[in-house]
């Protein structure tokens, strides 16, 4: 509990220490009355004070994100203990209250979806979520199966960027940090006419020095000689993103908003690239991956030397390269005194290449090129009551047409060549058409009590198509090159073999499934006073069935269903100087979709059932003029109740691993019973806290100080509970100074991971030289920026 104690210590010490600073600094004017400001959210598809919203919501303003140094979506977990966000292969993995999905294969969707400006992103590619020009972020906890679109079974992360306005505004930021990191950010807003305005945001990031080195072996035939000194920089990346909006209000009752965005990025960060710290890897062993022996690898295999935490040893540099764009249009139309109409149309397309070494060592053995397909179109209509209506209601319809997967995945390299194979070409794609109708109504029962009911009916049509072609060299099956197509489905859409693959020459039929589901919600809330509200809710969430796309070689998974019970209390105390919210929750999961893992490729399956339950709180207090304290915490118990027989063969199917007795440093996959095991990415305890202090010093200027700490207990990376991420405490801080004579200029200095904590942000295991692999989170980083505001 040292991390939690450190946060509490900071919060306890801050008021007295900063009060001395405030007392010593001459004040330009007498103290003003200080209170917490209202936070307006749209968690129920209408503007509403967060304290009047009968569900657990964390809302953070854009100004608070800047002050706390939150610059990307992965760092949002530092401000909400119920939220756990990882990153792997170019996409983020989102968990709320233990519910989530660590799978990053294209086509598979998250149990906690991410929205930007009310548009659902099927694949949460990290470059789209550069948090520049953000108005606010809302984290909705628990299933949102009524009002939100597809797959909101664990919760929703909604990011809202700034809308154009009639107030001219410009902000430019230029920053430099260690690891030769440069950032340029720009935001501008311009009124064009009294009914037309536009804004534009630009962000450029370049980290030119890596956190570690790519080490080469002294002797590949004798790994005991260790690594050569030096090595190329590793863990680098660069990106650029643009976003523009136009707001046209042709009449007093009509608003049309057009949005366009673009991103381009290249990054090594977040890609599994070295053995998990404390474990070992081995030189390639052909028997563990089906690839042939290569001349420069020892036989039998040898254990690889240990690496420093941020170092790797790779024959092939790994990276994720992504380029994408999207457009959306929103129409808001008032229909007299009856209702308001909303239409949201969106199209998005992203092209991504994930280039990977087949084993995370210095041996040129296998090379993977994953060409990722990611495109979607969505349309939503809403008809909702006027804001002043006594009975609030909303009716809506939603449509999604999405295509995701790999076209194609190419597996080549000397390890394939040794078997007479030029390369293997895997095609695996999933097409989704989703239709939904929904409605929700809130009816008052007297002056202080409301009852809310919601209902949604969803039809998901999921079609998978794919093939695996093995391209042999001339001379293997005759004088000409030969291609063998591995049939992956038979006419009954069943498994082709023990691992789902049958090497039989033949075409692979397309496969399709249709899933239909009712989801619903019921809530009662009661206000004891204007500042104290209690609520109780039951809701059902649903994540549609899905195909595995790497490769497409098995039946579609069954839908994941979450039934949630939640009670909460929302309060504002001491003349609105303290805001304290508490919630208790109980989630029952049926058919949770899990990553069962398989050598070299991905294997998705349904487990039997799981349960997560716990308590969370968040508190904010204004304890002096300009001084705000924050503290939040979560206790979570998340376990598989019945892992089940996931492939129906009567055996235990929770994948785990042991070191091979015949191939040192390589892994053998085994199956164990994971019933009763803790779920992945689920820390039992998490706390976050900090303070923000703003003051004016006469003759000097304005000073802004922000500190934020986040502590979490250890958690398991996978259902087998074999590899754990140890407990960690991350402390960030920043100070900004606006000189009195230059009120349009700010100098800001920041530091993240002040204690230089070593931690990992993802994990993957497979039976080969890759072994237990992972990628590190950022070490201590620090820098400064110059900010211009007009």
Tab-separated table of C-alpha atoms in Angstrom, residues 67-501:
chain	number	residue	atom	x	y	z
A	67	UNK	CA	-2.823	20.553	-16.900
A	68	UNK	CA	-2.312	16.909	-15.885
A	69	UNK	CA	-0.174	16.132	-18.934
A	70	UNK	CA	-2.574	13.580	-20.422
A	71	UNK	CA	-1.637	13.595	-24.115
A	72	UNK	CA	-2.899	10.237	-25.396
A	73	UNK	CA	-5.719	7.817	-24.703
A	74	UNK	CA	-3.452	5.267	-22.964
A	75	UNK	CA	-2.776	7.763	-20.157
A	76	UNK	CA	-6.477	8.153	-19.293
A	77	UNK	CA	-6.147	5.193	-16.911
A	78	UNK	CA	-4.125	7.529	-14.665
A	79	UNK	CA	-7.193	9.664	-13.926
A	80	UNK	CA	-9.793	6.896	-13.480
A	81	UNK	CA	-8.859	3.848	-11.375
A	82	UNK	CA	-11.671	1.766	-12.905
A	83	UNK	CA	-10.039	2.105	-16.312
A	84	UNK	CA	-7.164	-0.060	-17.541
A	85	UNK	CA	-5.667	0.693	-20.964
A	86	UNK	CA	-2.850	-1.146	-22.679
A	87	UNK	CA	-1.352	-0.890	-26.140
A	88	UNK	CA	-0.189	-3.497	-28.632
A	89	UNK	CA	0.411	-3.709	-32.380
A	90	UNK	CA	-0.865	-0.227	-33.098
A	91	UNK	CA	-4.131	-0.358	-31.158
A	92	UNK	CA	-5.261	0.264	-27.612
A	93	UNK	CA	-6.815	-2.384	-25.362
A	94	UNK	CA	-9.495	-1.008	-23.045
A	95	UNK	CA	-10.837	-2.503	-19.800
A	96	UNK	CA	-13.381	-1.121	-17.318
A	97	UNK	CA	-14.083	-2.911	-14.031
A	98	UNK	CA	-12.223	-5.971	-15.320
A	99	UNK	CA	-14.311	-6.314	-18.494
A	100	UNK	CA	-12.375	-6.000	-21.726
A	101	UNK	CA	-10.598	-7.865	-24.449
A	102	UNK	CA	-6.798	-7.992	-24.890
A	103	UNK	CA	-7.098	-9.205	-28.486
A	104	UNK	CA	-5.691	-6.746	-31.035
A	105	UNK	CA	-6.361	-8.701	-34.233
A	106	UNK	CA	-8.159	-6.630	-36.830
A	107	UNK	CA	-11.854	-7.478	-37.071
A	108	UNK	CA	-12.177	-8.226	-33.380
A	109	UNK	CA	-13.819	-5.374	-31.483
A	110	UNK	CA	-13.323	-4.140	-27.952
A	111	UNK	CA	-15.762	-4.751	-25.094
A	112	UNK	CA	-15.148	-1.111	-24.125
A	113	UNK	CA	-15.525	0.867	-27.360
A	114	UNK	CA	-14.011	4.272	-28.009
A	115	UNK	CA	-16.056	7.096	-29.552
A	116	UNK	CA	-14.780	10.382	-30.961
A	117	UNK	CA	-17.415	13.076	-31.489
A	118	UNK	CA	-20.206	10.474	-31.159
A	119	UNK	CA	-18.664	8.185	-33.813
A	120	UNK	CA	-17.747	4.608	-32.863
A	121	UNK	CA	-14.257	3.471	-33.904
A	122	UNK	CA	-14.317	-0.248	-34.694
A	123	UNK	CA	-10.527	-0.549	-34.373
A	124	UNK	CA	-9.119	1.720	-31.702
A	125	UNK	CA	-5.877	2.569	-33.499
A	126	UNK	CA	-3.746	4.685	-31.179
A	127	UNK	CA	-2.840	7.462	-33.681
A	128	UNK	CA	-6.482	8.590	-33.964
A	129	UNK	CA	-6.570	9.492	-30.269
A	130	UNK	CA	-3.976	12.224	-30.039
A	131	UNK	CA	-5.671	14.367	-27.390
A	132	UNK	CA	-5.286	17.789	-29.007
A	133	UNK	CA	-8.211	20.261	-29.188
A	134	UNK	CA	-10.195	18.091	-26.772
A	135	UNK	CA	-13.203	19.615	-25.058
A	136	UNK	CA	-13.773	16.732	-22.622
A	137	UNK	CA	-13.484	12.985	-22.121
A	138	UNK	CA	-16.269	10.914	-20.574
A	139	UNK	CA	-15.718	7.407	-19.193
A	140	UNK	CA	-19.055	5.594	-18.791
A	141	UNK	CA	-18.756	2.547	-16.559
A	142	UNK	CA	-20.926	-0.530	-16.875
A	143	UNK	CA	-22.836	-1.820	-19.935
A	144	UNK	CA	-24.246	0.874	-22.202
A	145	UNK	CA	-26.353	-1.529	-24.216
A	146	UNK	CA	-29.339	0.785	-24.685
A	147	UNK	CA	-28.196	4.178	-25.955
A	148	UNK	CA	-24.790	3.430	-27.439
A	149	UNK	CA	-23.920	1.486	-30.532
A	150	UNK	CA	-22.202	-1.820	-31.006
A	151	UNK	CA	-20.394	-3.779	-28.293
A	152	UNK	CA	-20.597	-1.462	-25.277
A	153	UNK	CA	-20.732	-4.403	-22.861
A	154	UNK	CA	-18.099	-3.119	-20.446
A	155	UNK	CA	-18.544	0.629	-20.771
A	156	UNK	CA	-17.690	3.458	-23.165
A	157	UNK	CA	-14.883	5.978	-23.588
A	158	UNK	CA	-16.211	9.105	-25.339
A	159	UNK	CA	-13.864	11.820	-26.560
A	160	UNK	CA	-15.351	15.153	-27.625
A	161	UNK	CA	-13.244	17.667	-29.518
A	162	UNK	CA	-13.911	21.400	-29.498
A	163	UNK	CA	-16.722	22.703	-31.697
A	164	UNK	CA	-16.355	25.860	-33.783
A	165	UNK	CA	-17.699	29.005	-32.136
A	166	UNK	CA	-18.116	32.735	-32.745
A	167	UNK	CA	-15.099	33.517	-30.531
A	168	UNK	CA	-11.842	33.818	-32.460
A	169	UNK	CA	-9.144	31.741	-30.796
A	170	UNK	CA	-5.635	30.516	-31.523
A	171	UNK	CA	-3.244	28.354	-29.515
A	172	UNK	CA	0.202	27.104	-30.532
A	173	UNK	CA	2.476	24.778	-28.527
A	174	UNK	CA	6.114	24.006	-29.219
A	175	UNK	CA	7.784	21.416	-27.015
A	176	UNK	CA	11.057	19.558	-26.624
A	177	UNK	CA	11.746	16.590	-24.339
A	178	UNK	CA	14.391	13.999	-23.620
A	179	UNK	CA	14.933	11.171	-26.091
A	180	UNK	CA	15.192	13.884	-28.756
A	181	UNK	CA	11.427	14.335	-28.745
A	182	UNK	CA	9.777	17.293	-30.442
A	183	UNK	CA	6.096	18.251	-30.452
A	184	UNK	CA	4.226	20.918	-32.378
A	185	UNK	CA	0.531	21.533	-31.765
A	186	UNK	CA	-1.814	24.136	-33.157
A	187	UNK	CA	-5.485	24.949	-32.653
A	188	UNK	CA	-7.357	27.762	-34.340
A	189	UNK	CA	-11.011	28.802	-34.337
A	190	UNK	CA	-12.448	31.415	-36.692
A	191	UNK	CA	-15.959	32.846	-37.099
A	192	UNK	CA	-16.610	33.296	-40.824
A	193	UNK	CA	-20.095	34.802	-40.636
A	194	UNK	CA	-22.540	35.122	-37.761
A	195	UNK	CA	-23.872	31.678	-38.727
A	196	UNK	CA	-20.711	29.955	-39.938
A	197	UNK	CA	-17.525	29.078	-38.053
A	198	UNK	CA	-14.614	26.690	-38.494
A	199	UNK	CA	-11.729	25.324	-36.486
A	200	UNK	CA	-8.577	23.367	-37.218
A	201	UNK	CA	-6.213	21.286	-35.073
A	202	UNK	CA	-2.755	20.001	-35.987
A	203	UNK	CA	-0.359	17.804	-34.021
A	204	UNK	CA	3.141	16.617	-34.934
A	205	UNK	CA	5.222	14.327	-32.741
A	206	UNK	CA	8.700	12.923	-33.336
A	207	UNK	CA	10.738	10.833	-30.906
A	208	UNK	CA	14.096	10.351	-32.608
A	209	UNK	CA	15.972	8.569	-29.816
A	210	UNK	CA	14.897	5.228	-28.413
A	211	UNK	CA	14.518	4.196	-24.794
A	212	UNK	CA	16.824	1.227	-25.382
A	213	UNK	CA	19.097	-0.539	-27.859
A	214	UNK	CA	18.781	-3.384	-30.347
A	215	UNK	CA	21.550	-5.749	-29.223
A	216	UNK	CA	23.362	-8.239	-31.465
A	217	UNK	CA	24.830	-11.531	-30.249
A	218	UNK	CA	28.607	-11.875	-30.177
A	219	UNK	CA	28.270	-15.439	-31.529
A	220	UNK	CA	24.929	-16.837	-32.695
A	221	UNK	CA	26.186	-20.389	-32.215
A	222	UNK	CA	27.230	-19.729	-28.618
A	223	UNK	CA	24.777	-17.441	-26.783
A	224	UNK	CA	26.812	-17.650	-23.548
A	225	UNK	CA	29.175	-15.032	-25.022
A	226	UNK	CA	26.469	-12.406	-24.594
A	227	UNK	CA	25.742	-9.328	-26.684
A	228	UNK	CA	27.936	-6.902	-28.562
A	229	UNK	CA	28.219	-3.390	-27.098
A	230	UNK	CA	26.149	-0.562	-28.548
A	231	UNK	CA	23.289	-1.257	-30.928
A	232	UNK	CA	20.744	0.819	-32.789
A	233	UNK	CA	18.192	2.919	-30.912
A	234	UNK	CA	14.912	1.152	-30.240
A	235	UNK	CA	11.426	2.216	-29.049
A	236	UNK	CA	10.980	5.258	-31.282
A	237	UNK	CA	8.050	6.718	-33.180
A	238	UNK	CA	6.597	9.675	-35.039
A	239	UNK	CA	3.101	10.803	-36.003
A	240	UNK	CA	1.081	13.620	-37.492
A	241	UNK	CA	-2.654	14.230	-37.131
A	242	UNK	CA	-5.080	16.847	-38.417
A	243	UNK	CA	-8.705	17.563	-37.586
A	244	UNK	CA	-11.043	20.216	-38.952
A	245	UNK	CA	-14.641	21.193	-38.222
A	246	UNK	CA	-17.192	23.443	-39.870
A	247	UNK	CA	-20.343	24.500	-38.013
A	248	UNK	CA	-23.143	26.077	-40.053
A	249	UNK	CA	-26.350	27.288	-38.412
A	250	UNK	CA	-28.544	28.341	-41.348
A	251	UNK	CA	-31.509	29.007	-39.012
A	252	UNK	CA	-32.078	29.336	-35.288
A	253	UNK	CA	-33.366	25.762	-35.207
A	254	UNK	CA	-30.826	24.008	-37.458
A	255	UNK	CA	-27.139	23.188	-36.956
A	256	UNK	CA	-24.962	21.259	-39.400
A	257	UNK	CA	-21.489	20.137	-38.343
A	258	UNK	CA	-18.921	18.632	-40.735
A	259	UNK	CA	-15.750	16.955	-39.435
A	260	UNK	CA	-12.699	15.645	-41.266
A	261	UNK	CA	-9.523	14.087	-39.858
A	262	UNK	CA	-6.288	12.435	-40.990
A	263	UNK	CA	-3.414	10.625	-39.279
A	264	UNK	CA	-0.091	9.150	-40.343
A	265	UNK	CA	2.201	7.339	-37.932
A	266	UNK	CA	5.144	4.965	-37.556
A	267	UNK	CA	6.002	3.451	-34.200
A	268	UNK	CA	7.915	0.686	-32.440
A	269	UNK	CA	6.276	1.504	-29.103
A	270	UNK	CA	3.822	-1.030	-27.720
A	271	UNK	CA	4.903	-3.970	-29.927
A	272	UNK	CA	5.922	-7.235	-28.236
A	273	UNK	CA	9.664	-7.270	-28.852
A	274	UNK	CA	11.590	-8.867	-25.993
A	275	UNK	CA	11.248	-11.611	-23.358
A	276	UNK	CA	9.144	-10.569	-20.395
A	277	UNK	CA	11.502	-9.294	-17.655
A	278	UNK	CA	12.481	-12.117	-15.337
A	279	UNK	CA	11.924	-14.799	-17.992
A	280	UNK	CA	14.226	-16.123	-20.702
A	281	UNK	CA	13.905	-16.777	-24.401
A	282	UNK	CA	15.707	-19.240	-26.601
A	283	UNK	CA	17.236	-19.489	-30.022
A	284	UNK	CA	14.771	-20.780	-32.636
A	285	UNK	CA	13.782	-24.420	-32.404
A	286	UNK	CA	12.075	-25.746	-35.568
A	287	UNK	CA	9.902	-28.251	-33.721
A	288	UNK	CA	8.161	-25.445	-31.843
A	289	UNK	CA	6.999	-23.397	-34.810
A	290	UNK	CA	6.845	-25.711	-37.796
A	291	UNK	CA	9.620	-23.788	-39.555
A	292	UNK	CA	12.877	-25.320	-40.728
A	293	UNK	CA	16.327	-25.123	-39.179
A	294	UNK	CA	18.702	-22.398	-40.310
A	295	UNK	CA	22.515	-22.717	-40.593
A	296	UNK	CA	23.447	-20.025	-38.050
A	297	UNK	CA	21.243	-21.294	-35.199
A	298	UNK	CA	22.554	-23.772	-32.612
A	299	UNK	CA	21.076	-27.278	-32.420
A	300	UNK	CA	19.777	-27.959	-29.841
A	301	UNK	CA	18.596	-24.457	-29.003
A	302	UNK	CA	20.322	-22.313	-26.374
A	303	UNK	CA	18.968	-19.929	-23.754
A	304	UNK	CA	19.359	-16.283	-24.779
A	305	UNK	CA	21.360	-13.923	-22.560
A	306	UNK	CA	19.300	-11.555	-20.393
A	307	UNK	CA	18.624	-8.025	-21.656
A	308	UNK	CA	18.378	-4.719	-19.862
A	309	UNK	CA	14.774	-3.644	-19.331
A	310	UNK	CA	14.522	-1.364	-22.391
A	311	UNK	CA	16.799	-3.363	-24.727
A	312	UNK	CA	15.780	-5.826	-27.446
A	313	UNK	CA	17.593	-8.292	-29.669
A	314	UNK	CA	15.928	-8.500	-33.072
A	315	UNK	CA	17.108	-9.575	-36.505
A	316	UNK	CA	14.116	-7.767	-38.016
A	317	UNK	CA	13.141	-4.298	-36.796
A	318	UNK	CA	9.489	-4.342	-35.757
A	319	UNK	CA	7.085	-1.478	-36.339
A	320	UNK	CA	3.489	-0.498	-36.963
A	321	UNK	CA	2.864	1.897	-39.841
A	322	UNK	CA	-0.570	3.450	-40.143
A	323	UNK	CA	-2.332	5.986	-42.329
A	324	UNK	CA	-6.013	6.807	-42.150
A	325	UNK	CA	-8.722	9.381	-42.593
A	326	UNK	CA	-12.367	9.890	-41.883
A	327	UNK	CA	-15.302	12.255	-42.258
A	328	UNK	CA	-18.543	12.701	-40.368
A	329	UNK	CA	-21.604	14.926	-40.531
A	330	UNK	CA	-24.019	15.766	-37.735
A	331	UNK	CA	-27.372	17.500	-38.230
A	332	UNK	CA	-29.335	18.874	-35.252
A	333	UNK	CA	-32.845	20.003	-36.105
A	334	UNK	CA	-35.425	21.332	-33.664
A	335	UNK	CA	-38.964	20.166	-34.466
A	336	UNK	CA	-40.955	22.927	-32.831
A	337	UNK	CA	-42.027	22.296	-29.263
A	338	UNK	CA	-42.317	18.570	-29.883
A	339	UNK	CA	-38.816	17.129	-30.153
A	340	UNK	CA	-35.283	17.418	-31.513
A	341	UNK	CA	-33.910	15.348	-34.381
A	342	UNK	CA	-30.252	14.274	-34.738
A	343	UNK	CA	-28.495	12.539	-37.612
A	344	UNK	CA	-24.866	11.348	-37.358
A	345	UNK	CA	-23.205	9.939	-40.500
A	346	UNK	CA	-19.577	8.780	-40.574
A	347	UNK	CA	-17.067	7.045	-42.841
A	348	UNK	CA	-13.556	6.020	-41.831
A	349	UNK	CA	-10.728	4.112	-43.510
A	350	UNK	CA	-7.324	3.133	-42.190
A	351	UNK	CA	-4.422	1.334	-43.846
A	352	UNK	CA	-1.978	-0.350	-41.493
A	353	UNK	CA	1.127	-2.544	-41.790
A	354	UNK	CA	2.412	-4.482	-38.813
A	355	UNK	CA	5.930	-5.745	-39.553
A	356	UNK	CA	7.108	-8.364	-37.080
A	357	UNK	CA	10.003	-10.689	-36.434
A	358	UNK	CA	8.845	-14.275	-36.103
A	359	UNK	CA	10.895	-14.710	-32.942
A	360	UNK	CA	12.183	-11.982	-30.675
A	361	UNK	CA	15.874	-12.770	-30.948
A	362	UNK	CA	18.891	-11.972	-33.138
A	363	UNK	CA	18.180	-14.856	-35.541
A	364	UNK	CA	16.896	-14.141	-39.044
A	365	UNK	CA	14.324	-16.930	-39.045
A	366	UNK	CA	10.771	-15.775	-39.801
A	367	UNK	CA	9.253	-12.485	-40.946
A	368	UNK	CA	5.578	-11.511	-40.591
A	369	UNK	CA	3.910	-8.732	-42.614
A	370	UNK	CA	0.333	-8.132	-41.488
A	371	UNK	CA	-1.572	-5.864	-43.880
A	372	UNK	CA	-4.522	-4.714	-41.814
A	373	UNK	CA	-7.936	-3.867	-43.253
A	374	UNK	CA	-9.975	-1.355	-41.240
A	375	UNK	CA	-12.883	0.584	-42.733
A	376	UNK	CA	-16.419	1.412	-41.652
A	377	UNK	CA	-19.554	3.379	-42.358
A	378	UNK	CA	-22.114	4.193	-39.670
A	379	UNK	CA	-25.427	6.042	-39.523
A	380	UNK	CA	-27.395	6.979	-36.431
A	381	UNK	CA	-30.745	8.736	-36.092
A	382	UNK	CA	-32.142	10.119	-32.854
A	383	UNK	CA	-35.522	11.635	-32.029
A	384	UNK	CA	-35.595	12.999	-28.491
A	385	UNK	CA	-37.755	15.113	-26.266
A	386	UNK	CA	-37.044	18.767	-25.640
A	387	UNK	CA	-34.608	19.521	-22.834
A	388	UNK	CA	-37.353	21.160	-20.736
A	389	UNK	CA	-39.755	18.210	-21.055
A	390	UNK	CA	-41.026	16.753	-17.821
A	391	UNK	CA	-40.736	13.258	-19.316
A	392	UNK	CA	-37.426	12.739	-21.109
A	393	UNK	CA	-37.418	10.226	-23.919
A	394	UNK	CA	-35.317	9.224	-26.897
A	395	UNK	CA	-35.900	6.913	-29.871
A	396	UNK	CA	-33.163	5.941	-32.299
A	397	UNK	CA	-31.858	3.698	-35.027
A	398	UNK	CA	-28.266	2.665	-35.727
A	399	UNK	CA	-26.514	1.036	-38.697
A	400	UNK	CA	-22.902	-0.100	-39.053
A	401	UNK	CA	-21.147	-1.582	-42.070
A	402	UNK	CA	-17.556	-2.533	-41.265
A	403	UNK	CA	-14.772	-4.558	-42.837
A	404	UNK	CA	-11.784	-5.705	-40.788
A	405	UNK	CA	-9.055	-8.290	-40.922
A	406	UNK	CA	-5.881	-9.045	-42.829
A	407	UNK	CA	-5.434	-8.826	-46.597
A	408	UNK	CA	-3.051	-10.512	-46.515
A	409	UNK	CA	-0.669	-11.756	-43.822
A	410	UNK	CA	2.634	-12.880	-45.356
A	411	UNK	CA	4.910	-15.245	-43.411
A	412	UNK	CA	8.335	-15.743	-44.951
A	413	UNK	CA	12.007	-15.802	-44.072
A	414	UNK	CA	14.806	-18.396	-43.878
A	415	UNK	CA	12.801	-20.613	-41.532
A	416	UNK	CA	10.127	-21.080	-44.190
A	417	UNK	CA	12.682	-21.361	-46.978
A	418	UNK	CA	14.365	-24.274	-45.165
A	419	UNK	CA	11.133	-26.245	-45.610
A	420	UNK	CA	10.990	-25.515	-49.328
A	421	UNK	CA	8.367	-22.779	-48.756
A	422	UNK	CA	8.810	-19.379	-50.377
A	423	UNK	CA	6.095	-17.823	-48.182
A	424	UNK	CA	2.662	-18.437	-46.673
A	425	UNK	CA	-0.152	-16.061	-47.615
A	426	UNK	CA	-3.066	-15.858	-45.169
A	427	UNK	CA	-6.254	-13.987	-46.020
A	428	UNK	CA	-8.713	-13.468	-43.170
A	429	UNK	CA	-11.434	-10.833	-43.169
A	430	UNK	CA	-14.721	-10.227	-41.423
A	431	UNK	CA	-17.575	-8.143	-42.772
A	432	UNK	CA	-20.128	-6.836	-40.299
A	433	UNK	CA	-23.565	-5.389	-40.875
A	434	UNK	CA	-25.256	-4.318	-37.671
A	435	UNK	CA	-28.787	-2.937	-37.309
A	436	UNK	CA	-30.312	-1.659	-34.076
A	437	UNK	CA	-33.365	0.190	-32.816
A	438	UNK	CA	-33.396	1.669	-29.331
A	439	UNK	CA	-35.376	3.778	-26.919
A	440	UNK	CA	-35.161	5.115	-23.401
A	441	UNK	CA	-37.556	7.088	-21.216
A	442	UNK	CA	-37.194	8.797	-17.840
A	443	UNK	CA	-40.407	9.443	-15.902
A	444	UNK	CA	-40.525	11.489	-12.676
A	445	UNK	CA	-42.278	9.985	-9.669
A	446	UNK	CA	-42.895	13.082	-7.614
A	447	UNK	CA	-40.394	15.904	-7.232
A	448	UNK	CA	-37.282	13.955	-6.207
A	449	UNK	CA	-37.555	10.482	-7.772
A	450	UNK	CA	-37.160	9.265	-11.344
A	451	UNK	CA	-37.511	5.906	-13.010
A	452	UNK	CA	-35.693	5.135	-16.275
A	453	UNK	CA	-36.234	2.261	-18.674
A	454	UNK	CA	-34.343	1.497	-21.852
A	455	UNK	CA	-34.510	-1.155	-24.573
A	456	UNK	CA	-32.431	-2.001	-27.640
A	457	UNK	CA	-32.795	-4.718	-30.279
A	458	UNK	CA	-29.695	-5.549	-32.323
A	459	UNK	CA	-29.222	-7.724	-35.388
A	460	UNK	CA	-25.590	-8.467	-36.293
A	461	UNK	CA	-24.763	-10.188	-39.563
A	462	UNK	CA	-21.153	-11.361	-39.488
A	463	UNK	CA	-19.481	-12.911	-42.531
A	464	UNK	CA	-15.993	-14.344	-42.584
A	465	UNK	CA	-13.941	-15.257	-45.601
A	466	UNK	CA	-10.332	-16.329	-45.895
A	467	UNK	CA	-7.748	-18.719	-47.216
A	468	UNK	CA	-4.255	-19.957	-46.455
A	469	UNK	CA	-1.984	-20.469	-49.470
A	470	UNK	CA	1.378	-22.178	-49.062
A	471	UNK	CA	3.747	-21.121	-51.866
A	472	UNK	CA	6.454	-23.738	-52.502
A	473	UNK	CA	9.699	-23.223	-54.428
A	474	UNK	CA	10.236	-24.893	-57.781
A	475	UNK	CA	11.511	-28.414	-57.328
A	476	UNK	CA	9.510	-29.271	-54.225
A	477	UNK	CA	6.472	-30.599	-56.123
A	478	UNK	CA	7.829	-30.652	-59.632
A	479	UNK	CA	9.789	-28.183	-61.739
A	480	UNK	CA	7.354	-25.280	-61.320
A	481	UNK	CA	6.319	-23.277	-58.262
A	482	UNK	CA	3.388	-24.918	-56.493
A	483	UNK	CA	0.634	-23.401	-54.345
A	484	UNK	CA	-1.277	-25.497	-51.835
A	485	UNK	CA	-4.474	-24.017	-50.440
A	486	UNK	CA	-5.174	-25.178	-46.900
A	487	UNK	CA	-8.914	-25.707	-46.576
A	488	UNK	CA	-10.055	-24.091	-43.341
A	489	UNK	CA	-13.815	-24.808	-43.297
A	490	UNK	CA	-15.816	-27.755	-44.449
A	491	UNK	CA	-19.407	-27.447	-45.660
A	492	UNK	CA	-20.699	-27.615	-42.071
A	493	UNK	CA	-18.558	-24.693	-40.971
A	494	UNK	CA	-16.780	-26.972	-38.491
A	495	UNK	CA	-13.184	-27.407	-37.468
A	496	UNK	CA	-10.909	-28.928	-40.060
A	497	UNK	CA	-8.533	-30.508	-37.572
A	498	UNK	CA	-7.279	-30.525	-33.972
A	499	UNK	CA	-6.025	-26.940	-34.253
A	500	UNK	CA	-8.659	-25.823	-36.728
A	501	UNK	CA	-6.401	-26.307	-39.779
